[in-house]
Short mmCIF file of C-alpha atoms in Angstrom, two decimals:
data_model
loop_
_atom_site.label_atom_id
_atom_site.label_comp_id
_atom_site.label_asym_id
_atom_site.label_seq_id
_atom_site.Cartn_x
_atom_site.Cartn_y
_atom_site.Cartn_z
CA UNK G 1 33.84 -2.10 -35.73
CA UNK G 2 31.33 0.51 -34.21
CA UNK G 3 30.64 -2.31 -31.70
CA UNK G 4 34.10 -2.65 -30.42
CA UNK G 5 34.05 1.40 -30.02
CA UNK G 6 31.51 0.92 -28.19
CA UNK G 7 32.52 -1.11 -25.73
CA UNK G 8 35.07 1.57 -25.06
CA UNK G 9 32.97 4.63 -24.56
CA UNK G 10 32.31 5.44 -20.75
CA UNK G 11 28.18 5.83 -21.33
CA UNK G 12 28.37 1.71 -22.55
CA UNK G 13 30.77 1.04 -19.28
CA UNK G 14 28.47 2.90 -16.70
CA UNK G 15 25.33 1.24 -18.07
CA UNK G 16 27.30 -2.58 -17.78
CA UNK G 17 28.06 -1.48 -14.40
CA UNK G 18 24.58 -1.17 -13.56
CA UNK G 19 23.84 -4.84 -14.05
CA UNK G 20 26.29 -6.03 -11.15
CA UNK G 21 28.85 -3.98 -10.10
CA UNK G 22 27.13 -1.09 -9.48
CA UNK G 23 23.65 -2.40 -9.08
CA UNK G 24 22.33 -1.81 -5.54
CA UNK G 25 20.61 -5.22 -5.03
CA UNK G 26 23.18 -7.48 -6.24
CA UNK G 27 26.36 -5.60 -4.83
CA UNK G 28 25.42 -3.81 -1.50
CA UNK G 29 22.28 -5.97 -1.01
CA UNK G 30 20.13 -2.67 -0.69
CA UNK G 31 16.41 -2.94 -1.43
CA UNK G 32 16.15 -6.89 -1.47
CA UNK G 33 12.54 -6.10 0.68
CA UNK G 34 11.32 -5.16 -2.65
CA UNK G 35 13.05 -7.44 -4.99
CA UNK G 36 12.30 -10.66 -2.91
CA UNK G 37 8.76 -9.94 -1.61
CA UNK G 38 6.54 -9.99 -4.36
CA UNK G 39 8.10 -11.93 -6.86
CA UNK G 40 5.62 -14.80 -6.81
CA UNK G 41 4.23 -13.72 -9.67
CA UNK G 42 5.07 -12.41 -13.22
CA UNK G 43 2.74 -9.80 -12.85
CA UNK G 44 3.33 -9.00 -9.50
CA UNK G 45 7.23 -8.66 -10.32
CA UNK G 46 7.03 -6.77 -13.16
CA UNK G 47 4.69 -4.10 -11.53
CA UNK G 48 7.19 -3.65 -8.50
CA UNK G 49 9.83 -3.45 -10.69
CA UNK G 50 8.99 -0.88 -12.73
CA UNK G 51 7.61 1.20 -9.60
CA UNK G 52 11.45 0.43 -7.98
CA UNK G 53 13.37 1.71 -11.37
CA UNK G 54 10.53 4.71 -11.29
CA UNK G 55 11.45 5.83 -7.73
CA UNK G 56 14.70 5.24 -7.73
CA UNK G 57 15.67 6.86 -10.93
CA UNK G 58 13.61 9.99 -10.53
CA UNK G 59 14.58 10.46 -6.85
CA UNK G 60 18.38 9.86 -7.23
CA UNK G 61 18.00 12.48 -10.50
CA UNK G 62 16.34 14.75 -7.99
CA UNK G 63 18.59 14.50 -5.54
CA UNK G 64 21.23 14.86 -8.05
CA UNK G 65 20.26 18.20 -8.95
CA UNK G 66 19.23 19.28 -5.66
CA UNK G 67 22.21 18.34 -3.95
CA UNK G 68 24.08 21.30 -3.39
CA UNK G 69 21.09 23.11 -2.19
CA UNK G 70 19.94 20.07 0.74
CA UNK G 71 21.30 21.67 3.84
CA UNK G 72 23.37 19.17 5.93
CA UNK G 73 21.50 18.63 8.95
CA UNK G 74 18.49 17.86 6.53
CA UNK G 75 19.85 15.58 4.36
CA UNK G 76 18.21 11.95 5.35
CA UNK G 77 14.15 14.46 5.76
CA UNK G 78 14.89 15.75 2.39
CA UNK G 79 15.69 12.14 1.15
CA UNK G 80 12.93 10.62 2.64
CA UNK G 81 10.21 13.34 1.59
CA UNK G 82 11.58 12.78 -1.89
CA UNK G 83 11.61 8.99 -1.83
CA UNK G 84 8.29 8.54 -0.38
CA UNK G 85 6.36 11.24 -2.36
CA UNK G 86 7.06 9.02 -5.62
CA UNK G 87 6.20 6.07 -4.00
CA UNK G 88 3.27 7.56 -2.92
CA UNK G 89 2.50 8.52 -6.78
CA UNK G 90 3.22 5.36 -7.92
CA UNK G 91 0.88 3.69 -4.93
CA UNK G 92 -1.55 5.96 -6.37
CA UNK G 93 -1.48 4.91 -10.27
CA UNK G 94 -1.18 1.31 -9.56
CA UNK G 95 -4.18 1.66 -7.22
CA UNK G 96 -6.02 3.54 -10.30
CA UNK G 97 -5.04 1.42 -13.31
CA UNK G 98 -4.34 -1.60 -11.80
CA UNK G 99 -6.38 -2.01 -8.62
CA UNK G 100 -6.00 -5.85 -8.32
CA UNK G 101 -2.06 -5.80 -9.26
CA UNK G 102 -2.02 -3.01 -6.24
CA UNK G 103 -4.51 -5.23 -4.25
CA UNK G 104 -1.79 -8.39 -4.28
CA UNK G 105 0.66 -5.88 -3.77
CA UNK G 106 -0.43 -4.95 -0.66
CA UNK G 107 1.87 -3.02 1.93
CA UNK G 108 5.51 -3.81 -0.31
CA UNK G 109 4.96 -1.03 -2.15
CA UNK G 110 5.10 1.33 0.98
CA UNK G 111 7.74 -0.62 1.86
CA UNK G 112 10.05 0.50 -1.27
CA UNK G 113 10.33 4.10 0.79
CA UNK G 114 12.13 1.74 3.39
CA UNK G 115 14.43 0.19 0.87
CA UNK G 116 16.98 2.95 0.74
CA UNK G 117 18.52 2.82 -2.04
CA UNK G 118 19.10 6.02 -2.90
CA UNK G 119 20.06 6.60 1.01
CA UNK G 120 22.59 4.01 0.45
CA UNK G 121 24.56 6.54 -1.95
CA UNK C 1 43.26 16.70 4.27
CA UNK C 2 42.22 13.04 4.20
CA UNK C 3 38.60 14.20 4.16
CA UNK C 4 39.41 16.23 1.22
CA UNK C 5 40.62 12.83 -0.58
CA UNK C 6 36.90 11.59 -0.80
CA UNK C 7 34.78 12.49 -3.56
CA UNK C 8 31.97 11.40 -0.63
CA UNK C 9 29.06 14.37 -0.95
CA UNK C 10 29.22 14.45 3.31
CA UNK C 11 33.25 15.30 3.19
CA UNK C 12 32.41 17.75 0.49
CA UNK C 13 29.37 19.37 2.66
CA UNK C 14 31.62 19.44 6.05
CA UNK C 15 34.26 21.50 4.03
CA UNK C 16 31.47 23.38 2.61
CA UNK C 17 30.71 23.87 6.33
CA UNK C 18 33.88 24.79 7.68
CA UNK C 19 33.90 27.81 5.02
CA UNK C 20 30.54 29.12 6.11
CA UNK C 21 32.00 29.38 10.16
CA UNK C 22 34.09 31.77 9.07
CA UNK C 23 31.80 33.88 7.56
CA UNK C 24 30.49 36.75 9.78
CA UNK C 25 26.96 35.60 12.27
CA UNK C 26 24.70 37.69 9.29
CA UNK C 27 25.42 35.28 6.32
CA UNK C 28 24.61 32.25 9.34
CA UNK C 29 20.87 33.87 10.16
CA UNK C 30 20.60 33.65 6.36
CA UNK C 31 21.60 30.42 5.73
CA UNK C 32 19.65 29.17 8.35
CA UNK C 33 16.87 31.20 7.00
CA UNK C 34 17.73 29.84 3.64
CA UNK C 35 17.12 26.14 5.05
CA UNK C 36 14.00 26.70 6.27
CA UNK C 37 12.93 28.39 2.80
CA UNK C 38 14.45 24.77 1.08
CA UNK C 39 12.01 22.47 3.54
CA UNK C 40 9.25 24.59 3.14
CA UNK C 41 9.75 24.48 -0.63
CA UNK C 42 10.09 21.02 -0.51
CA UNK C 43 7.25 20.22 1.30
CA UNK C 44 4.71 22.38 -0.71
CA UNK C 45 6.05 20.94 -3.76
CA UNK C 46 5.64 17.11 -2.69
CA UNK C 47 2.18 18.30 -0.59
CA UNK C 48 1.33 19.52 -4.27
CA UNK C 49 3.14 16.56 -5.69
CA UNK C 50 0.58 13.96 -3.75
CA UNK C 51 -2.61 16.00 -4.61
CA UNK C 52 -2.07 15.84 -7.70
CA UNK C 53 -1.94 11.97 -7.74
CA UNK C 54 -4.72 11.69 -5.09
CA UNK C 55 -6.81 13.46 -7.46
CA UNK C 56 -5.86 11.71 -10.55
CA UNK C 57 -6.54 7.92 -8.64
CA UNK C 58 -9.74 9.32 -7.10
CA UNK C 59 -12.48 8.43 -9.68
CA UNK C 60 -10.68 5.36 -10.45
CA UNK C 61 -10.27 3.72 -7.42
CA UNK C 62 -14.11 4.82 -6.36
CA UNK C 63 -15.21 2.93 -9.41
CA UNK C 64 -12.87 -0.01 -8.35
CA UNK C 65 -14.59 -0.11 -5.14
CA UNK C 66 -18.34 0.32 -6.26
CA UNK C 67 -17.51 -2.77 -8.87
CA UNK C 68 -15.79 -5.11 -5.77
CA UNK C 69 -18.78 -4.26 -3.43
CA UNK C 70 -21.05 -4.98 -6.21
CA UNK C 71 -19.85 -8.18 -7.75
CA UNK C 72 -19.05 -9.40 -4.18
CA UNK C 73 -22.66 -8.78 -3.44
CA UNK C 74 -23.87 -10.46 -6.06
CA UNK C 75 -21.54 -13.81 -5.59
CA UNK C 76 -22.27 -13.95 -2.15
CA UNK C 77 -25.84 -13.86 -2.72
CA UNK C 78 -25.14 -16.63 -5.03
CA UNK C 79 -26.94 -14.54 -8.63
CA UNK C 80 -24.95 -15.18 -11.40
CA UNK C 81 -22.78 -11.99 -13.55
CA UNK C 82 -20.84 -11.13 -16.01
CA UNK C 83 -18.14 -8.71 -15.93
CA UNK C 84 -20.05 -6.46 -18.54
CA UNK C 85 -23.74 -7.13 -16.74
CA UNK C 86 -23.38 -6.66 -13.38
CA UNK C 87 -24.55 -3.55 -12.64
CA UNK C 88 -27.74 -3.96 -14.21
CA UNK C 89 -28.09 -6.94 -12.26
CA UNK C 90 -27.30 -6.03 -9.19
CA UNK C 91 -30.06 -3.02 -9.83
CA UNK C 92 -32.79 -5.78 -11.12
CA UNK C 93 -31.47 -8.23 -7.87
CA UNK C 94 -30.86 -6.01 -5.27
CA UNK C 95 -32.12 -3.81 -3.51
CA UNK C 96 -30.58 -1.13 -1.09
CA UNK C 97 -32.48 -0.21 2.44
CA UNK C 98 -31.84 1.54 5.25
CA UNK C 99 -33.23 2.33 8.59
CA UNK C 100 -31.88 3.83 11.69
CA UNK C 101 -28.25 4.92 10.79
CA UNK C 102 -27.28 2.53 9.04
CA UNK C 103 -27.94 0.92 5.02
CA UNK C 104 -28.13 -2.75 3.70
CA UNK C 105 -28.87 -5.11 1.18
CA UNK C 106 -31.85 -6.97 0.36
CA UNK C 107 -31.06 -10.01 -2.46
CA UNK C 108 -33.49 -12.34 -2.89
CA UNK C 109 -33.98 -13.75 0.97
CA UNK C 110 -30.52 -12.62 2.06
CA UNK C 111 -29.90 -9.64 3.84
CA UNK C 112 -26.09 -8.23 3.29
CA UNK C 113 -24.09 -5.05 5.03
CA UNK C 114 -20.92 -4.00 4.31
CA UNK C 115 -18.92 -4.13 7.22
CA UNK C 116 -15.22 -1.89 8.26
CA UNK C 117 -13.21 -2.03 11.25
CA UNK C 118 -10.16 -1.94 12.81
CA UNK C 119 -7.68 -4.89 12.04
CA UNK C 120 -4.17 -5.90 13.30
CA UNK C 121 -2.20 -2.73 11.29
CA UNK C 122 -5.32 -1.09 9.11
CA UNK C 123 -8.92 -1.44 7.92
CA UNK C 124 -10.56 -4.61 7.92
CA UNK C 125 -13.54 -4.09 5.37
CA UNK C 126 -15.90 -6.72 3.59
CA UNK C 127 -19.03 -7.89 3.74
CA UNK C 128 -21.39 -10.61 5.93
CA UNK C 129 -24.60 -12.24 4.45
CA UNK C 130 -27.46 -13.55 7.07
CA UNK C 131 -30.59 -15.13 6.05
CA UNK C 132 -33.63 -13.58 5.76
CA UNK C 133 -34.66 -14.25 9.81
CA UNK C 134 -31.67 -12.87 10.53
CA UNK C 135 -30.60 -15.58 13.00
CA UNK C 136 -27.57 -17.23 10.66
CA UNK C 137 -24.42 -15.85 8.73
CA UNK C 138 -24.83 -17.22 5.83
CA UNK C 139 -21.25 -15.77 4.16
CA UNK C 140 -18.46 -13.72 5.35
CA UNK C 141 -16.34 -12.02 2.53
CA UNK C 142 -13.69 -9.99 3.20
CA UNK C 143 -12.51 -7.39 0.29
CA UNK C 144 -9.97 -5.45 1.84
CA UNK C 145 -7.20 -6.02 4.60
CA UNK C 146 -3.82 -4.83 5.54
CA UNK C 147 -3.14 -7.65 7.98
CA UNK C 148 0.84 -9.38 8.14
CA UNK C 149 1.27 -10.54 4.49
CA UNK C 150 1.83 -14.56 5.00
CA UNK C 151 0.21 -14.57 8.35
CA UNK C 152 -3.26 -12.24 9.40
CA UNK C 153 -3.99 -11.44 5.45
CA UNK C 154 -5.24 -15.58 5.45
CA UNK C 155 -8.36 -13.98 6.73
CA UNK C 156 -9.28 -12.55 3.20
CA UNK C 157 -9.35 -16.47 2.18
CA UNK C 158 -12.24 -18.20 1.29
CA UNK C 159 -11.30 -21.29 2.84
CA UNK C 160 -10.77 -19.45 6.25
CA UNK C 161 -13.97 -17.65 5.83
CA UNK C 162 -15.77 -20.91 5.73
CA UNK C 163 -15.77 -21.35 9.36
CA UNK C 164 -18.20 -18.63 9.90
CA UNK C 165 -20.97 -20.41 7.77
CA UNK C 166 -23.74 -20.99 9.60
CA UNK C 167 -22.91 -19.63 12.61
CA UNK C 168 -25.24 -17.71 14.82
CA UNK C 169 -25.95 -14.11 14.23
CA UNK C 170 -28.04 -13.98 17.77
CA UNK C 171 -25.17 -13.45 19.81
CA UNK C 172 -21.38 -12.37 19.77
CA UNK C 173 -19.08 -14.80 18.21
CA UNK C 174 -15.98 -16.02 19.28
CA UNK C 175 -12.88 -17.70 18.69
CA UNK C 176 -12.16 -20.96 18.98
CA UNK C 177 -8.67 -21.17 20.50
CA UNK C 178 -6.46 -24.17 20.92
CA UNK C 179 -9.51 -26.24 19.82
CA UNK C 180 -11.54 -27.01 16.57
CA UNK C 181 -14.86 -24.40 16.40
CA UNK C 182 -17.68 -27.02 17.38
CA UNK C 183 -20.02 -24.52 19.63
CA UNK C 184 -22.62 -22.12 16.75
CA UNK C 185 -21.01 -19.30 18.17
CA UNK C 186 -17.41 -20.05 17.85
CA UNK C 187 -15.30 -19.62 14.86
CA UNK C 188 -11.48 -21.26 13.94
CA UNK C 189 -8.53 -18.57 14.76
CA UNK C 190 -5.38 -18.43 12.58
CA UNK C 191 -2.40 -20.19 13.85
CA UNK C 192 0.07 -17.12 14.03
CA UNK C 193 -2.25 -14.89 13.78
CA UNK C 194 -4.59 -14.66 16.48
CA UNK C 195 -4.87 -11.06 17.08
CA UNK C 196 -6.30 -10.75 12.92
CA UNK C 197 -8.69 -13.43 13.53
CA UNK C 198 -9.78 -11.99 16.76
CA UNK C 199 -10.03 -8.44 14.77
CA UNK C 200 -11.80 -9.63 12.49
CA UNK C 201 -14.72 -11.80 14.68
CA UNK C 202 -15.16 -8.35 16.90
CA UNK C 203 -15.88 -6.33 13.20
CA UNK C 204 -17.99 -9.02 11.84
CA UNK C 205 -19.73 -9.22 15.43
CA UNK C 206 -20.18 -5.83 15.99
CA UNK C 207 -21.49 -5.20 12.13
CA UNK C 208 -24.25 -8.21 12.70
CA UNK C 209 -25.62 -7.21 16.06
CA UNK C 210 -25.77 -3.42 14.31
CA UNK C 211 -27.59 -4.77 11.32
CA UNK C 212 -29.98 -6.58 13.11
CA UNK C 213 -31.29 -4.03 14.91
CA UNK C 214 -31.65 -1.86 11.77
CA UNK C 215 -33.05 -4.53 9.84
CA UNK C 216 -35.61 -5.60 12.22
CA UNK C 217 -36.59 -1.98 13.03
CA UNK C 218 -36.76 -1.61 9.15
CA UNK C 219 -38.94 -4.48 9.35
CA UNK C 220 -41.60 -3.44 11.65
#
């Protein structure tokens, strides 16, 4: 009963959306740099995507709130200062807590700033 | 009116736009002003933002690099460790020297320098072993690279590295191209990735000729 309801709230729809129809990767092949690169290894694809959902989440919410406050003709500096200071973060506490993860990682993770995602919006 | 129809953020912001020409040239200085106050704010904050996590990986990643140089060490100059050990081994089996400008290692009859230098994209760093009359490479190790994934970052692979075994340390080495490495002072390139293996024989040459003139001056 409560399940069916469910179904029917918009919270439930948005968050189905999310695994296809709205999902970046799957529906406007954005980011596949980072989804394809790596994934040679459980490890290896489970660190990267973690750091992806990180980024992405926390710089879209950013944005988000910023967005009426980003002047126009700065729009794409502002995203990319945003995107690439929490990749840099997350560069930063793979390369302290897991140095050999971030070792096999090598340049990809740099490369999620290129992935543009959250540019694609 | 059709740009009105979007709910796109860029339609919205060239409305937004359109309002602010009509507002008298004061309000435009401050808006412009006010832009300038957003990027600066931005940029302190992420400036801030990347201290912060420079800071935090600091320690850690020194400690990280003091434990690969120091197992690495060890392996290379073939003494057995453990992963709780080491340290204390490498203290008991090795011992650090230096003499004019630059430092090495001295384990057991090996002598072993770190070596850095320029790769393809970034910093080729690692380590090469010679023998105690400095006249052989005994071991080449690379720890760190940020050569073409799939391509120059083979030359962190121990079954590239091979090819400089026993080669001469007397005088510069080089590569081997379109042909096997048969002469001492020739070592195998990468197929598809010449310009890594070539970056990497001028660090490891330049880092033996450099420690053997600090280790023989140590010497006498």
């Amino acid at each position: 009963m409560n399940l069916r309801k469910l179904a029917y709230t918009r919270p439930w729809r948005v968050f189905i959306a999310g695994f296809f129809k709205e999902n970046a990767v799957t529906y406007q092949l954005l980011g596949l740099c980072s989804t394809l690169a790596v994934s040679n290894k459980l490890e290896n694809a489970i660190a990267m995507g973690l750091g992806v959902v990180f980024v992405v989440t926390i710089s879209s919410a950013l944005i988000s709130v910023l967005r009426r406050w980003i002047p126009g003709q700065y729009r794409m500096i502002t995203y990319m200062i945003v995107t690439s200071t929490f990749v840099i973060i997350v560069d930063q506490f793979l390369k302290a807590n897991f140095p050999l993860i971030s070792a096999q990682l090598g340049p990809y993770v740099g490369l999620i700033i290129t992935n543009c995602i959250v540019m694609g919006r | 009116m059709k740009e009105r129809k979007e709910s796109d953020p860029a339609a919205q912001r060239s409305s937004g736009r359109a309002e602010s020409k009509t507002q008298n040239p004061k309000s435009k200085i401050l808006k412009k002003l006010l832009d300038v106050v957003f990027i600066v704010v931005l940029g302190v904050v992420s400036v801030a933002l990347l201290l912060a996590a420079q800071s935090y990986s600091a320690p850690a990643v020194a400690r990280f690099r003091e434990t690969r140089l120091k197992t690495n060490v060890l392996s290379a100059a073939g003494i057995p460790w453990t992963k709780d050990d080491f340290k204390q081994v490498f203290e008991e089996r090795v011992k650090e020297q230096s003499g004019a400008g630059s430092t090495w290692f001295a384990a057991d009859s090996l002598v072993i320098a770190e070596f850095k230098g320029r790769g393809l994209w970034g910093m080729i760093e690692g380590i090469v072993v010679l023998d105690s009359s400095l006249t052989r490479i005994v071991a080449v190790r690379v720890l760190a690279q940020e050569e073409t994934p799939g391509l120059g970052d083979r030359i962190k692979e121990p079954s590239y590295l091979a090819t400089y075994r026993g080669k001469t340390a007397e005088e510069p080495l080089e590569l081997a191209m379109r042909h096997a490495a048969t002469e001492p002072n020739e070592v195998d390139a990468i197929t598809g990735a010449t310009l890594s293996s070539q970056a990497l024989v001028s660090v490891v040459t330049s880092s033996v000729s450099r420690l053997r003139t600090a280790a023989k001056g140590g010497a006498q």
